[in-house]
Coordinates of C-alpha atoms (C1' of nucleotides) in Angstrom, one line a residue:
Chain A
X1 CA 150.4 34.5 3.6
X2 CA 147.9 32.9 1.2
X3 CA 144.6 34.8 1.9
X4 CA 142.9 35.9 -0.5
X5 CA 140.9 38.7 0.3
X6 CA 138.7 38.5 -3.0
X7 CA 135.7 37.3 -3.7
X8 CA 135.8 33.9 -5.7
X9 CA 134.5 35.4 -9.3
X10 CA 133.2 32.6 -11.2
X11 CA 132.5 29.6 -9.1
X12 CA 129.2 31.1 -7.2
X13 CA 127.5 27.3 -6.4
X14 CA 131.1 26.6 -4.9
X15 CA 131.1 28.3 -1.7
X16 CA 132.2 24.7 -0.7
X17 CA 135.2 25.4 -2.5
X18 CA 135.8 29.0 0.0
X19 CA 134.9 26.9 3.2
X20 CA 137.4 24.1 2.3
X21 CA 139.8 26.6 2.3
X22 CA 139.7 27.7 5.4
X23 CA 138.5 24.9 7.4
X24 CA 140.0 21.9 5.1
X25 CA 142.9 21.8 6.4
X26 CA 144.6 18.4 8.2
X27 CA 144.5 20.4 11.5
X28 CA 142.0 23.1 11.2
X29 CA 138.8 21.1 11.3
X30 CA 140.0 19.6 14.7
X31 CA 141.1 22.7 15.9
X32 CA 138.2 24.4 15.8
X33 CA 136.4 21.7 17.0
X34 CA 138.3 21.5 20.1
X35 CA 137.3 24.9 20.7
X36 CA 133.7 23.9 20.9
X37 CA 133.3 24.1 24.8
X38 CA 133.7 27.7 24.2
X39 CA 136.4 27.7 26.4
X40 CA 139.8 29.4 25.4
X41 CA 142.7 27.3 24.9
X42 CA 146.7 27.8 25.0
X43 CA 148.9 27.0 22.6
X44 CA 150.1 23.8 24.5
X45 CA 146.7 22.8 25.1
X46 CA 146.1 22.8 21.8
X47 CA 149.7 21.2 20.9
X48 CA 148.6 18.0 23.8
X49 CA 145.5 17.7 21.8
X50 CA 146.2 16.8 18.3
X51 CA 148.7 14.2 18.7
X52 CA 149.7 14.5 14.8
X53 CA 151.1 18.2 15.0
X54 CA 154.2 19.9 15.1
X55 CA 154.9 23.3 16.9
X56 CA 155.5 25.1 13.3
X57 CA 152.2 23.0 11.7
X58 CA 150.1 24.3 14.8
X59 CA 151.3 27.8 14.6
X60 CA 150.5 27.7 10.8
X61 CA 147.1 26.6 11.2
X62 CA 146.5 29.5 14.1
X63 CA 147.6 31.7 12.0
X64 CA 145.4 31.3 9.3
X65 CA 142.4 30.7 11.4
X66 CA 143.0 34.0 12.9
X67 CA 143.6 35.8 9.1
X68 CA 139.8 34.2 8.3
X69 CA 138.4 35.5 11.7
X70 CA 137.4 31.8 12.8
X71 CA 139.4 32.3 15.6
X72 CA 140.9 34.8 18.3
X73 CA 144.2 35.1 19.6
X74 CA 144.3 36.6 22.7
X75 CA 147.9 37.4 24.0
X76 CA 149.1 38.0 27.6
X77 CA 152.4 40.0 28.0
X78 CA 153.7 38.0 31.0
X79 CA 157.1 36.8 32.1
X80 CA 156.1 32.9 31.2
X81 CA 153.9 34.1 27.9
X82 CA 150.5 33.1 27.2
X83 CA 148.3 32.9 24.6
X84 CA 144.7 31.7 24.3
X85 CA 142.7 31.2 21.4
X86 CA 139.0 31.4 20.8
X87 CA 136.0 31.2 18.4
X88 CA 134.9 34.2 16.9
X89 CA 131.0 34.4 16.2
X90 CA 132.0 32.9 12.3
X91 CA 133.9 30.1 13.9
X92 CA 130.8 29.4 16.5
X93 CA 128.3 29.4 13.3
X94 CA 130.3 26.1 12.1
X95 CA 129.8 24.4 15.3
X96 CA 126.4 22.9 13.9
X97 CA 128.3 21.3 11.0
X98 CA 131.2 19.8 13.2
X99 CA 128.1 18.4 15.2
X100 CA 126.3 16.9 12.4
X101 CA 129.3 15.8 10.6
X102 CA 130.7 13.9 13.3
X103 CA 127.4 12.3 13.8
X104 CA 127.6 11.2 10.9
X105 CA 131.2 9.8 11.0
X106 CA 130.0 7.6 13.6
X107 CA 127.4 6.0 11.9
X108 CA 129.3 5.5 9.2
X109 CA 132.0 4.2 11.5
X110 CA 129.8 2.0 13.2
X111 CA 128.4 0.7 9.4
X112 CA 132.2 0.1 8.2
X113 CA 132.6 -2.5 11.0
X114 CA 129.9 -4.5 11.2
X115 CA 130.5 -5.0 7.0
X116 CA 133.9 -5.8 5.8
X117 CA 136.0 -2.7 5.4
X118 CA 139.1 -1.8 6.1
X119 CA 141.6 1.5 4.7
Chain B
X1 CA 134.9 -10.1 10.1
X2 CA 134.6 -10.5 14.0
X3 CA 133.8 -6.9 15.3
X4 CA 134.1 -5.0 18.8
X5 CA 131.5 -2.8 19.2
X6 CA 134.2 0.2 19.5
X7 CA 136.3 -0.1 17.7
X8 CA 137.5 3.5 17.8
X9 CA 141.2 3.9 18.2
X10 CA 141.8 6.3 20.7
X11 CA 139.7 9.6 19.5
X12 CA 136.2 9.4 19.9
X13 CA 135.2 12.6 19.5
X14 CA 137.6 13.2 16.4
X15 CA 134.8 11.9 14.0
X16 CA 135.7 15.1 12.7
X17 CA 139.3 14.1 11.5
X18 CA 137.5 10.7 10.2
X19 CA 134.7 12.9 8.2
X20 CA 137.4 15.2 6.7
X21 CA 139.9 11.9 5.5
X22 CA 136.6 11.4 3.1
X23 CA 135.6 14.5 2.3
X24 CA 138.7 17.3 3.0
X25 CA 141.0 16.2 -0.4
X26 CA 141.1 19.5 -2.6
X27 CA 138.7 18.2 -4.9
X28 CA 136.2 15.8 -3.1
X29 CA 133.7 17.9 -1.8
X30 CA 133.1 19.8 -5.0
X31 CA 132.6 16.3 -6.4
X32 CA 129.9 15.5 -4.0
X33 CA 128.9 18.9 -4.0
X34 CA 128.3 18.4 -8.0
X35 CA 127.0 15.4 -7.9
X36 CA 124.3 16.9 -5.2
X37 CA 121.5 17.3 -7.9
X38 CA 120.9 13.8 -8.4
X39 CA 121.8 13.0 -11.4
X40 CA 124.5 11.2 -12.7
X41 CA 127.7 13.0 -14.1
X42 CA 130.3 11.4 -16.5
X43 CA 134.1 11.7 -16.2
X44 CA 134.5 14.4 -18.2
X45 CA 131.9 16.8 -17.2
X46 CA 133.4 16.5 -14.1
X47 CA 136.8 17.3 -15.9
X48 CA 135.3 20.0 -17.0
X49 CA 133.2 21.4 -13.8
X50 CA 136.5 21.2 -11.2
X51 CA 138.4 23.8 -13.5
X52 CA 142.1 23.1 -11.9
X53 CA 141.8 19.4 -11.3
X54 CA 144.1 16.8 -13.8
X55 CA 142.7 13.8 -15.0
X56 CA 145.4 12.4 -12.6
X57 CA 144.0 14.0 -9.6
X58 CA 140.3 13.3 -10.6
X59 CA 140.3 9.4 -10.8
X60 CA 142.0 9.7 -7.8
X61 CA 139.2 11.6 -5.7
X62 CA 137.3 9.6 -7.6
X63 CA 138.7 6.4 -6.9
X64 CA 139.3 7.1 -3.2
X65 CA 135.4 8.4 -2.9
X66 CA 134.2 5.1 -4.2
X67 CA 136.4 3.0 -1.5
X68 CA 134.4 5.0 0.8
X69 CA 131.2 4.1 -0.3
X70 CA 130.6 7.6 -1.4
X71 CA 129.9 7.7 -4.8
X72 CA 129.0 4.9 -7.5
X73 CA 130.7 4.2 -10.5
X74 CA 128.5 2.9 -13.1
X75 CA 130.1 1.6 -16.4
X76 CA 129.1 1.0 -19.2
X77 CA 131.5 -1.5 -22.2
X78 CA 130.3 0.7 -25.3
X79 CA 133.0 1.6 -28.0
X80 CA 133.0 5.2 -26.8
X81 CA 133.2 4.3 -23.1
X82 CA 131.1 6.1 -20.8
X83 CA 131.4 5.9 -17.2
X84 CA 128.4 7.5 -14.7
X85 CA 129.0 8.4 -10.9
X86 CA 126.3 8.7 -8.7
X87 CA 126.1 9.8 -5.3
X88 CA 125.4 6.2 -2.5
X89 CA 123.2 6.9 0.5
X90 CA 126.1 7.7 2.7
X91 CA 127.3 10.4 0.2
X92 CA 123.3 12.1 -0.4
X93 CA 123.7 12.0 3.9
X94 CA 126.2 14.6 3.1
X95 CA 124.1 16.8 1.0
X96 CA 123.0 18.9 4.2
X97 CA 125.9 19.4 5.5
X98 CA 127.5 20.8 2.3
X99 CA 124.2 22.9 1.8
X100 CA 125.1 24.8 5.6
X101 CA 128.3 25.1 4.6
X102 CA 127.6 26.6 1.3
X103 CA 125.2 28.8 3.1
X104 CA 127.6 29.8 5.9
X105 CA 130.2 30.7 3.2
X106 CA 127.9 33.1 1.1
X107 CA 127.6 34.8 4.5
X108 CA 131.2 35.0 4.6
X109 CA 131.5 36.5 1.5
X110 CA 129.0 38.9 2.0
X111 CA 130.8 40.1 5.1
X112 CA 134.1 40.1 3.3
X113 CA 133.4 42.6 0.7
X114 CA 131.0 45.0 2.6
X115 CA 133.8 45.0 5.6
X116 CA 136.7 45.5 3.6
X117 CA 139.5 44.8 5.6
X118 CA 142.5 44.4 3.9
X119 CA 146.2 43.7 6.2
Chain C
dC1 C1' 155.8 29.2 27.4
dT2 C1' 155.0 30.5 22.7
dG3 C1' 156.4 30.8 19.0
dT4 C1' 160.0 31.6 14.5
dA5 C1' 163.7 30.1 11.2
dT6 C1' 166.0 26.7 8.7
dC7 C1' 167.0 22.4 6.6
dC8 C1' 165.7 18.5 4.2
dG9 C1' 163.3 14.1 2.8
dG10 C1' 159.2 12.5 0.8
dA11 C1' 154.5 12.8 -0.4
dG12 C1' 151.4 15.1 -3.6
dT13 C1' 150.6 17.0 -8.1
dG14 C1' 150.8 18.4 -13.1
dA15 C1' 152.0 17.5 -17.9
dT16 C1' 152.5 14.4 -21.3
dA17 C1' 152.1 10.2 -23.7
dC18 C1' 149.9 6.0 -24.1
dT19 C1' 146.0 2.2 -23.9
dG20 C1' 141.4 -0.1 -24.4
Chain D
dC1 C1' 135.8 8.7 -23.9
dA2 C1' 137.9 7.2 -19.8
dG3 C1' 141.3 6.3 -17.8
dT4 C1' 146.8 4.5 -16.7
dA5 C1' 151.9 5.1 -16.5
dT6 C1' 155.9 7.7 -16.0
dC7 C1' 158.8 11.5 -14.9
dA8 C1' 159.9 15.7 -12.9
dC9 C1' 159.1 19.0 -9.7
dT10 C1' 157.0 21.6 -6.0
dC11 C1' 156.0 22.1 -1.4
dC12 C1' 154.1 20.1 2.7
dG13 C1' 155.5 18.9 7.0
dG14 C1' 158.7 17.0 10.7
dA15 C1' 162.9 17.8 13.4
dT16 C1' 165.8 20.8 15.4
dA17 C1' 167.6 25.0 17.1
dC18 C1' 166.8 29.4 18.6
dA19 C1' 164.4 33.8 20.1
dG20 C1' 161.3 37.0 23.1

DNA sequence: CTGTATCCGGAGTGATACTG
DNA sequence: CAGTATCACTCCGGATACAG
């Protein structure tokens, strides 16, 4: 459990440095994203979506999504469980900087090919 | 240098994951972030602006942010070396983004402290 | 189905010393 | 001043097994 609940003291022009901690994540970012519809997803959902992650990475990420209140985990006590996981109003208020951000990912993605680039 | 017009892999709506290979390091964004006023910042003001970061770590970011056409590293060959970065066109394209995310995370804070919640 | 616990290898990182 | 090289170490993260 990393959060910290306090207030960065000294670094006020650096709320980039707050965000990046909770959405900077390898997973986070996406996860969030995939929540854009606005529709809840389940755990496997979620797990089927980012090919990359692991069970224990996934739960991990959840986890401190939901501690920052960018997500909510909504739990049904059933015989085959289930748990679905949404955007709180925080987590919605980032949408516009996915959006913009992965405009601009493509045009950059679409600049890198037509020069000669590579990774 | 012979492109296809897509040449995305298999996620085309995970610009997002592209974005944050660029930008989601620990120290990148405050790099851009600092380099957001226009003018041109040598190595060691940067040293000294990203408190925790090792020289190591910062010609690294640094290094990594150039490849991506993100920044510009402008040397000069005077006995005391001195070496400028500067923000490209792609990076400034950034500046927006970082500015809503800045913004969104003074909101944050704001609703931290006044909210209170502890575990 | 939705996690948690544990092990373990390797990537990431810091400190230090050194170079041009 | 602006890095590079090396070593040592932490800890991220995958695989697996297991629990509710």
């Amino acid at each position: 459990m990393k959060n910290n609940s306090k207030a960065e003291p000294q670094c006020s022009r650096c709320g980039i440095e707050y965000a990046f901690k909770r959405i900077g994540g390898k997973y986070k970012a996406r996860i969030l994203w995939n929540l854009k519809t606005g529709d809840q997803l389940r755990f496997g959902e979620l797990l089927r979506t980012l090919p990359d992650v692991s069970t224990k990475m996934l739960t991990q990420a959840l986890r401190e999504l939901e501690i920052d209140n960018l997500i909510i985990r909504k739990v049904y006590h059933q015989v085959p469980p289930k748990v679905e996981y949404t955007l709180t109003e925080s987590g919605r208020e980032l949408l516009p900087f996915f959006k913009h951000l992965d405009d601009w990912a493509s045009s950059q993605m679409a600049n890198e090919v037509s020069s000669l680039d590579n990774e």
